[in-house]
Tab-separated table of N, CA, C and O in Angstrom:
chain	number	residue	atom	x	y	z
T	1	UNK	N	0.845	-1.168	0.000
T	1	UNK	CA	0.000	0.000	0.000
T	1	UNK	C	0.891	1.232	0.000
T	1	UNK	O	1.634	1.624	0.900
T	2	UNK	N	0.634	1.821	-1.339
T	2	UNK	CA	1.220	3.550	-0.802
T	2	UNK	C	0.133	4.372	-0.853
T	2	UNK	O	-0.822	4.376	-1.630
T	3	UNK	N	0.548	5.441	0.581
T	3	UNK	CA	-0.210	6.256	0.436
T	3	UNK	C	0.957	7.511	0.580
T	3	UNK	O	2.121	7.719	0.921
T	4	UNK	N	-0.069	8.068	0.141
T	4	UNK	CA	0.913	9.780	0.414
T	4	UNK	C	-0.091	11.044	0.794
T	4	UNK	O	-1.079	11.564	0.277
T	5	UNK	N	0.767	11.261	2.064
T	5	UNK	CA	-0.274	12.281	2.678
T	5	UNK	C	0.493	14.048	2.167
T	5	UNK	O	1.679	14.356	2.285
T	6	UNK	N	-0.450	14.789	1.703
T	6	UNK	CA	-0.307	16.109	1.243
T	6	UNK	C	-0.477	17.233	2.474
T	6	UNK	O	-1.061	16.950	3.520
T	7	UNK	N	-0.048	18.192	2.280
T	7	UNK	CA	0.151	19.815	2.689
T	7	UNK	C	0.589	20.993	1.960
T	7	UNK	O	0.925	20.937	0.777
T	8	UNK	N	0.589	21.637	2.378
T	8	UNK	CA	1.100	23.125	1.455
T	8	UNK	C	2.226	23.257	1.361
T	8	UNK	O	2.444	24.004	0.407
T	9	UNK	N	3.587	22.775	2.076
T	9	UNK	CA	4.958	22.775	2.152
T	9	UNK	C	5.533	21.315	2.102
T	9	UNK	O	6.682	21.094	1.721
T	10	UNK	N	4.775	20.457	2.457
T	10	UNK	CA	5.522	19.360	2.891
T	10	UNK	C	5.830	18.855	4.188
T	10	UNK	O	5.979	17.675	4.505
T	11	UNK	N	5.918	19.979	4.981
T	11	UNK	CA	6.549	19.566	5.893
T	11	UNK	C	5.796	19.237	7.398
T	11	UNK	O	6.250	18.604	8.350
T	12	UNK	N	4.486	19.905	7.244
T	12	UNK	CA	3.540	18.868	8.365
T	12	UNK	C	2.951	17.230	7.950
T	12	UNK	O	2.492	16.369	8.700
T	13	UNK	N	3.125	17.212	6.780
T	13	UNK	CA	2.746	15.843	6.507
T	13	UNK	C	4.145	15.005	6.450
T	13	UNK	O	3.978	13.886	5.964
T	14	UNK	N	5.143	15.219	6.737
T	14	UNK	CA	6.031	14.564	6.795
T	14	UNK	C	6.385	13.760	8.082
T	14	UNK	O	6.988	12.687	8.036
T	15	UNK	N	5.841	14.538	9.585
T	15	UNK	CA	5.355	14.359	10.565
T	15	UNK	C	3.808	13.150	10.414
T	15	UNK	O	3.682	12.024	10.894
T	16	UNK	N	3.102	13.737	9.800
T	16	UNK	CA	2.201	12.555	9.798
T	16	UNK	C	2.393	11.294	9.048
T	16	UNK	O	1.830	10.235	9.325
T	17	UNK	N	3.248	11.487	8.058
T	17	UNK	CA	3.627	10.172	7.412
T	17	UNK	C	4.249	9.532	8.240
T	17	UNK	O	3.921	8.407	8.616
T	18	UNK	N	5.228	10.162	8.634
T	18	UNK	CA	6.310	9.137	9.541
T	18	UNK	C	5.808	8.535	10.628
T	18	UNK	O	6.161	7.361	10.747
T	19	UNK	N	5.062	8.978	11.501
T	19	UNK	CA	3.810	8.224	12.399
T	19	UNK	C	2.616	7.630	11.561
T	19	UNK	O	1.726	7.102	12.226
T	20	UNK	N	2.518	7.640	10.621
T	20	UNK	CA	1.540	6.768	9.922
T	20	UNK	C	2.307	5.618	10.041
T	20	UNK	O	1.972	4.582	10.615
T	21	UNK	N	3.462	5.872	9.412
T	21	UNK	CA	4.272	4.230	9.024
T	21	UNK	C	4.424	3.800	10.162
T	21	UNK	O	3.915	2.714	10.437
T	22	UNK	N	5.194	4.549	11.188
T	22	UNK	CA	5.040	3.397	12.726
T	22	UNK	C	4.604	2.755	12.933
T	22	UNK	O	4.967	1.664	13.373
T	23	UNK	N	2.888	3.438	12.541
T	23	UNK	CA	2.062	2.858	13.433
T	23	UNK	C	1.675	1.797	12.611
T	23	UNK	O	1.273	0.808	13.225
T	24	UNK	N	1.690	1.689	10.733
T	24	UNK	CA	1.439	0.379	9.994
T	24	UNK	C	2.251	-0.455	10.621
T	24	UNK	O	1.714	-1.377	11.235
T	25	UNK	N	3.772	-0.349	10.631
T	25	UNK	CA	4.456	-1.323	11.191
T	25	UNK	C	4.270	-2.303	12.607
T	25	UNK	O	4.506	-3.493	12.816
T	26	UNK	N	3.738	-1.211	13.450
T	26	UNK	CA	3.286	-1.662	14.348
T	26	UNK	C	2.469	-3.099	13.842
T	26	UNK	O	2.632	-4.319	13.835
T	27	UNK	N	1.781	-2.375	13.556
T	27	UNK	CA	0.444	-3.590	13.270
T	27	UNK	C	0.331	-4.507	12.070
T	27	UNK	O	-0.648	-5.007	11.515
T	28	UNK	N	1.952	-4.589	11.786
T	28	UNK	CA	2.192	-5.995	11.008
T	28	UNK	C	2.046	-5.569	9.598
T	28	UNK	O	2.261	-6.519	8.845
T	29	UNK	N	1.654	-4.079	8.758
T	29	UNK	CA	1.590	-3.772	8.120
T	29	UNK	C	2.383	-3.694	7.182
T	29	UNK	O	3.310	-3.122	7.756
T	30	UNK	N	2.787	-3.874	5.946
T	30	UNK	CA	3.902	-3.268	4.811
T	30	UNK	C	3.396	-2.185	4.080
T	30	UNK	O	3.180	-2.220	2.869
T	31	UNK	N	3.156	-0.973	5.005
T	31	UNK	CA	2.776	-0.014	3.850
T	31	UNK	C	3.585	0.905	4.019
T	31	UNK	O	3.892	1.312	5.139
T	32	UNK	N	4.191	1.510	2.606
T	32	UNK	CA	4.761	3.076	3.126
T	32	UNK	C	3.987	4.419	2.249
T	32	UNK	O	3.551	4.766	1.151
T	33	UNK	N	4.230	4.906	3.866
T	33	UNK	CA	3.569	6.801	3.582
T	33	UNK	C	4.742	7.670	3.271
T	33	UNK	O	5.877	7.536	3.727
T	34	UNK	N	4.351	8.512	2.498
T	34	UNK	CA	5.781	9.412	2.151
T	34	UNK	C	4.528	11.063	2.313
T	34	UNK	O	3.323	11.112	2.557
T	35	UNK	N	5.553	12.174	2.041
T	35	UNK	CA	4.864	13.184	2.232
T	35	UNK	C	4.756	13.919	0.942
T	35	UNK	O	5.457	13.554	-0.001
T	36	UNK	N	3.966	14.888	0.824
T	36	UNK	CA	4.392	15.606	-0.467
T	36	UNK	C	3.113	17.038	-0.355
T	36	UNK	O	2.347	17.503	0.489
T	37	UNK	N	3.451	17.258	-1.568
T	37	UNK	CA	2.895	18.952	-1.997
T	37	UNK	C	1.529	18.026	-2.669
T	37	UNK	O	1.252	16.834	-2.797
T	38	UNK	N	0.793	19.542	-3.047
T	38	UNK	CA	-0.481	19.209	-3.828
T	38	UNK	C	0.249	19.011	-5.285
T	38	UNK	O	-0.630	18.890	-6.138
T	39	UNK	N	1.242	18.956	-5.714
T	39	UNK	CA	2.340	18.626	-7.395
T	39	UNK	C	2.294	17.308	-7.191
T	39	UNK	O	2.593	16.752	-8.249
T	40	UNK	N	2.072	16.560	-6.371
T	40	UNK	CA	2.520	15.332	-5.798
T	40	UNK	C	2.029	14.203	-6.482
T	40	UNK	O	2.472	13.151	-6.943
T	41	UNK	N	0.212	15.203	-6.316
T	41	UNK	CA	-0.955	14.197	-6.766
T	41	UNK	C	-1.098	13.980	-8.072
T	41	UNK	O	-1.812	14.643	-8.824
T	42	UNK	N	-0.142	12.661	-8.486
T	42	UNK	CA	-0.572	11.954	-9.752
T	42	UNK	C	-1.280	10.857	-9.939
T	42	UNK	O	-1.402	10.102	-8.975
T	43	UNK	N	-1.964	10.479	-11.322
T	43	UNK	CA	-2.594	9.446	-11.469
T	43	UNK	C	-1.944	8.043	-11.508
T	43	UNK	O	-1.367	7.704	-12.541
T	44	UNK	N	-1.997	7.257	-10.515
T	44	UNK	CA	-1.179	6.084	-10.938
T	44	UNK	C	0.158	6.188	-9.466
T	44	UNK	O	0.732	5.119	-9.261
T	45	UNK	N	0.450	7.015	-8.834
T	45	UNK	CA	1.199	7.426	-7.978
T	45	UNK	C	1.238	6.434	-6.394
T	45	UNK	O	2.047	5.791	-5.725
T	46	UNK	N	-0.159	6.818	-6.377
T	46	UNK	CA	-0.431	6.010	-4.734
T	46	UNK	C	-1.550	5.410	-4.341
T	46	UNK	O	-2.439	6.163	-4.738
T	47	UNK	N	-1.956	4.661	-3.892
T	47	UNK	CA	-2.710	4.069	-3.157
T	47	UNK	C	-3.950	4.459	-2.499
T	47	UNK	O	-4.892	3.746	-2.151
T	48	UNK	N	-3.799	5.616	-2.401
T	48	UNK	CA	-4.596	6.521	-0.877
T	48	UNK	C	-3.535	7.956	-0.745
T	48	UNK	O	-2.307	7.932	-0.670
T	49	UNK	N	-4.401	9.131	-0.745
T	49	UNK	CA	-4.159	10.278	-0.712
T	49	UNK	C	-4.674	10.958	0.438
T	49	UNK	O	-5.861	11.283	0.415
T	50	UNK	N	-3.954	11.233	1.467
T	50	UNK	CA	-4.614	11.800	2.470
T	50	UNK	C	-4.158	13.362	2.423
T	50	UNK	O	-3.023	13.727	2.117
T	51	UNK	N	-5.276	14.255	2.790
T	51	UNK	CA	-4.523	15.725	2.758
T	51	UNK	C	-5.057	16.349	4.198
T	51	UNK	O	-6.080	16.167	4.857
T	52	UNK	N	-3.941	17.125	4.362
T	52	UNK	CA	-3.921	17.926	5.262
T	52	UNK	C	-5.268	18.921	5.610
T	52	UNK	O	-5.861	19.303	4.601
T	53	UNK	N	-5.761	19.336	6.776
T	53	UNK	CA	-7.013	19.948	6.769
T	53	UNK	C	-6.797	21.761	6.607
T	53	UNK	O	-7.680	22.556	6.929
T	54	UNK	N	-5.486	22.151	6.064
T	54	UNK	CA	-5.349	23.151	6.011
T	54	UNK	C	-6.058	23.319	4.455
T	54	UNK	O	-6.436	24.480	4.296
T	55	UNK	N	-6.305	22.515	3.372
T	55	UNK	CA	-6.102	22.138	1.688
T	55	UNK	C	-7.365	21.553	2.005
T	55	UNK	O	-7.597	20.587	1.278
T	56	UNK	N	-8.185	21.780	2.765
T	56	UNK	CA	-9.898	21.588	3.112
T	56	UNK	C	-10.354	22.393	1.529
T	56	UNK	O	-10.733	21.663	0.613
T	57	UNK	N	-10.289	23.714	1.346
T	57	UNK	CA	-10.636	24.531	-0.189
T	57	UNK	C	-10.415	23.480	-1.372
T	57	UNK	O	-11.394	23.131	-2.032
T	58	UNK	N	-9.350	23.052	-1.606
T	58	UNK	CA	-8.659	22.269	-2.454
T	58	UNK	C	-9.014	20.453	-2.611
T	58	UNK	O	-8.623	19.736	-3.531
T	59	UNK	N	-9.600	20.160	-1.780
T	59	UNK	CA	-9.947	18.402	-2.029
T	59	UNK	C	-10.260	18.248	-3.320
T	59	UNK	O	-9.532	17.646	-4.110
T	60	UNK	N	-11.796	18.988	-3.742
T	60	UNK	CA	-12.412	18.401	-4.845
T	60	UNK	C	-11.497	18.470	-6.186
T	60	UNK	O	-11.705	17.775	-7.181
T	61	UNK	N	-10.596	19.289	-6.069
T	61	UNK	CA	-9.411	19.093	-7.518
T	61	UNK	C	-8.578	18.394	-7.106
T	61	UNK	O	-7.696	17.995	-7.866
T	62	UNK	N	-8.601	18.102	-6.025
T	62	UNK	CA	-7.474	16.721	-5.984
T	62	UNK	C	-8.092	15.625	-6.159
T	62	UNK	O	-7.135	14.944	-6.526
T	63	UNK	N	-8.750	15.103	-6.172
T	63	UNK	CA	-9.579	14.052	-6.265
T	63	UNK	C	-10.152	13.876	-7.594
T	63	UNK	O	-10.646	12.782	-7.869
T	64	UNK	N	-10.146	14.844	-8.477
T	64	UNK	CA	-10.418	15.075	-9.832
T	64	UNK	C	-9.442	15.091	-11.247
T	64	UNK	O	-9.518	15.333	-12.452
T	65	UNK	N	-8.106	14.487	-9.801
T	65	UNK	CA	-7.066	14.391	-10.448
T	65	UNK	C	-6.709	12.927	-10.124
T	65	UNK	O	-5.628	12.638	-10.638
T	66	UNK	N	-7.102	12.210	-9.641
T	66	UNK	CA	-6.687	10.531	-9.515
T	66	UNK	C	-8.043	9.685	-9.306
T	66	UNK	O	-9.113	10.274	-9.155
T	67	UNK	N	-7.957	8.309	-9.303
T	67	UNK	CA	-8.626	7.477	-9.273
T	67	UNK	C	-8.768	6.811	-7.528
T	67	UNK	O	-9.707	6.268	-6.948
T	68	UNK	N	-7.347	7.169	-7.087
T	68	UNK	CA	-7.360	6.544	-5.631
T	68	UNK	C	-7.843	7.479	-4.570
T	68	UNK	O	-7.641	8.693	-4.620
T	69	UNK	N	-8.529	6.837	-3.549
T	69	UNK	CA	-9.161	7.462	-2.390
T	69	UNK	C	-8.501	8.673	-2.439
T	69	UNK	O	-7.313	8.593	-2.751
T	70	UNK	N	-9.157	10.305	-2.108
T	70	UNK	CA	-8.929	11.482	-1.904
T	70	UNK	C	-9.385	11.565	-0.272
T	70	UNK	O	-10.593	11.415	-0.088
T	71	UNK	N	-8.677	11.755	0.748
T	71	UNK	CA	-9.250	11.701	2.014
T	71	UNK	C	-9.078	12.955	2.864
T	71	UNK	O	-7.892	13.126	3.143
T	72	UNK	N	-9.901	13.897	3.369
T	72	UNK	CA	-9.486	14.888	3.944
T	72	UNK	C	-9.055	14.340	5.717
T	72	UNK	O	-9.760	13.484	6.251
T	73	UNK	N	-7.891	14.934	6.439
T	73	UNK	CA	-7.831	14.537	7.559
T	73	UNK	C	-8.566	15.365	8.419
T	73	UNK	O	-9.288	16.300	8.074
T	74	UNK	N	-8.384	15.045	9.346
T	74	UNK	CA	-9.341	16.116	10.309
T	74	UNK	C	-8.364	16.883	10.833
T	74	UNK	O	-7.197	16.533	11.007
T	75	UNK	N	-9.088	18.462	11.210
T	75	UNK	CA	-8.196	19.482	12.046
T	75	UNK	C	-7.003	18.832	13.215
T	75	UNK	O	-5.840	19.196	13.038
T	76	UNK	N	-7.247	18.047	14.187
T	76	UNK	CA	-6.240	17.977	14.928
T	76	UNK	C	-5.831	16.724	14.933
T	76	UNK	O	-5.901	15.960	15.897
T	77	UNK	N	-5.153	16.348	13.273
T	77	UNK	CA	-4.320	15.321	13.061
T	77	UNK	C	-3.154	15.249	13.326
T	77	UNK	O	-2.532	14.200	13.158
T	78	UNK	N	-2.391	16.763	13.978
T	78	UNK	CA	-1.320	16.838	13.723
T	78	UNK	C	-0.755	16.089	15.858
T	78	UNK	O	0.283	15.580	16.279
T	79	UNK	N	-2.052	16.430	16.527
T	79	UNK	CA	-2.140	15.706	17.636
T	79	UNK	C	-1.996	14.403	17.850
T	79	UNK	O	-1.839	13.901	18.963
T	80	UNK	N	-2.054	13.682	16.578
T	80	UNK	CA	-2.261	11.618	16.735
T	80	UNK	C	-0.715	11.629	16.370
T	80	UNK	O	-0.114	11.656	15.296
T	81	UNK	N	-0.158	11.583	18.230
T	81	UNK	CA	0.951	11.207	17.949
T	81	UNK	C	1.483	10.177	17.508
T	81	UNK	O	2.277	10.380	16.590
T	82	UNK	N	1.336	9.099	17.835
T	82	UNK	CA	1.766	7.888	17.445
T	82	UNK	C	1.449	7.084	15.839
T	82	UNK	O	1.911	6.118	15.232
T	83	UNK	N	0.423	8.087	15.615
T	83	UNK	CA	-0.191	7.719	14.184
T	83	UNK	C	-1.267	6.508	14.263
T	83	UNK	O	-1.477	6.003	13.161
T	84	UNK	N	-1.717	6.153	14.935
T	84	UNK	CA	-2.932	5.381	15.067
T	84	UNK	C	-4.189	5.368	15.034
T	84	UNK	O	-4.994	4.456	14.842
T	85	UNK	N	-4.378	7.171	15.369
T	85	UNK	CA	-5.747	7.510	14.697
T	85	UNK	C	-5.683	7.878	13.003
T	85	UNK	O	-6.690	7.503	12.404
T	86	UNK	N	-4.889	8.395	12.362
T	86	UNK	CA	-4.694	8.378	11.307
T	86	UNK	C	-4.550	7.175	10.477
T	86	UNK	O	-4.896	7.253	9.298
T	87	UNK	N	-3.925	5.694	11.102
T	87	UNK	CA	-4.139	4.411	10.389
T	87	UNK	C	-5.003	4.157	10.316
T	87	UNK	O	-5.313	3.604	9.260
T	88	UNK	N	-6.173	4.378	11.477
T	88	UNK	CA	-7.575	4.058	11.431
T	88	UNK	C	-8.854	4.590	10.115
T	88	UNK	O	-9.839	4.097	9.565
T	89	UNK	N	-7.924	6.138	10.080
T	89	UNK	CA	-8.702	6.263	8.710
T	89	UNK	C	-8.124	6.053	7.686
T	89	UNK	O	-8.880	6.227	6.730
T	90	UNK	N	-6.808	5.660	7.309
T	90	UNK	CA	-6.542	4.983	6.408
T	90	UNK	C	-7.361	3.977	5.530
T	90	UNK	O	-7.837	3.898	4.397
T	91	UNK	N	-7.253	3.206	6.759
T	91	UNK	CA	-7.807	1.948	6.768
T	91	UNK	C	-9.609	1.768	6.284
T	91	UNK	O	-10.150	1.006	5.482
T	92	UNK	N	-10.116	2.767	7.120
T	92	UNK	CA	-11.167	2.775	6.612
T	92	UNK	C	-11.316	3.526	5.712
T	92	UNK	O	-12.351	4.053	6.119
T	93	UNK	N	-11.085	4.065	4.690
T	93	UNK	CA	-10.694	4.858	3.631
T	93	UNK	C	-10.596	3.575	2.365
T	93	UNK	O	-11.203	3.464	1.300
T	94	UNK	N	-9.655	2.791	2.958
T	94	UNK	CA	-9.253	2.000	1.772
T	94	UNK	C	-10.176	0.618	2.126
T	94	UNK	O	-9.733	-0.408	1.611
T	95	UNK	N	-11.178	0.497	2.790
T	95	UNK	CA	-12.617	-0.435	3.070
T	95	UNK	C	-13.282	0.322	2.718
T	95	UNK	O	-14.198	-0.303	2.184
T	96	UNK	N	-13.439	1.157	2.654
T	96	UNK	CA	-14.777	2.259	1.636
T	96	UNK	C	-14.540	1.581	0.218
T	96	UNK	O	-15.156	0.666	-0.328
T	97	UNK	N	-13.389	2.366	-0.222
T	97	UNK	CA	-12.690	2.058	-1.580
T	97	UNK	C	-13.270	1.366	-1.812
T	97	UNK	O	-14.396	1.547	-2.274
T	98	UNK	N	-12.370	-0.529	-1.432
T	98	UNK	CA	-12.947	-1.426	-1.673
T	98	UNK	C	-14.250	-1.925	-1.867
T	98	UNK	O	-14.471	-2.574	-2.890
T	99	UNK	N	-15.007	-1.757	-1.178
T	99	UNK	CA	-16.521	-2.040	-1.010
T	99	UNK	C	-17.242	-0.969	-2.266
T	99	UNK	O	-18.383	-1.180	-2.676
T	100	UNK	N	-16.764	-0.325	-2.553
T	100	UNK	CA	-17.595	1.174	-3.446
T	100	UNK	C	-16.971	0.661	-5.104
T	100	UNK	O	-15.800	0.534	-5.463
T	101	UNK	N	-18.296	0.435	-5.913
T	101	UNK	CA	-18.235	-0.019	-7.295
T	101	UNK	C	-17.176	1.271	-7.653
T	101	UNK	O	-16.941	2.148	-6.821
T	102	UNK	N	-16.678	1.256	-8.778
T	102	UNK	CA	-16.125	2.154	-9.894
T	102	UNK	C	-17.263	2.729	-10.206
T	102	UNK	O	-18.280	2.077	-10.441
T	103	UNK	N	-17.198	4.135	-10.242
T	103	UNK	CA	-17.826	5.502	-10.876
T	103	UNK	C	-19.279	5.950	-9.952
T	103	UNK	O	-20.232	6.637	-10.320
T	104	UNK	N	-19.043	5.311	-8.703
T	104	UNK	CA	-20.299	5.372	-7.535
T	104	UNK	C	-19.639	7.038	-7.409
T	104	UNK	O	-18.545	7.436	-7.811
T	105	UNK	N	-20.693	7.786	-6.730
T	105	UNK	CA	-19.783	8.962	-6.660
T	105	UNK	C	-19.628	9.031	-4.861
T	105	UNK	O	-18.931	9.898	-4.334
């Protein structure tokens, strides 16, 4: 699984990636999160796109730009230290996915 979580610089989601992956690892997971800009979001790129709740304005063109889950995080993501509330919506993010036909909106 890749996912890649977005921000305006890079550099608060780099913090949440890196506690994302912990916390996959933790839990027996092989996935890696990397961080990136809204340039980031290509088609074919990742897995699962999580963005920062500052880029709340900005979802619906990101999501209009790939096929894989577009996920907004919530305001005080930058609080889940360990990254475990953020795996949680991963996770359920990518059980939506799954379960949701192609072109459902």
């Amino acid at each position: 699984m890749k996912i890649l979580v977005v921000c305006g610089a890079g550099a608060s989601s780099t913090f949440v990636a890196q506690r994302l992956r912990r916390a996959a690892s933790a839990a027996g997971l092989d996935w890696d999160a990397s961080a990136g800009v809204e340039h980031s979001v290509v088609e074919g790129g990742h897995d699962l796109v999580l963005v920062g709740p500052h880029l709340a304005d900005r979802i619906s063109a990101l999501r209009d730009r790939v096929s894989a889950p577009v996920v907004l995080l919530p305001a005080d993501v930058f609080a889940d230290r360990d990254g475990v509330r953020t795996l949680a919506i991963a996770r359920s993010a990518i059980a939506v996915a799954r379960n949701t036909p192609k072109g459902t909106p």
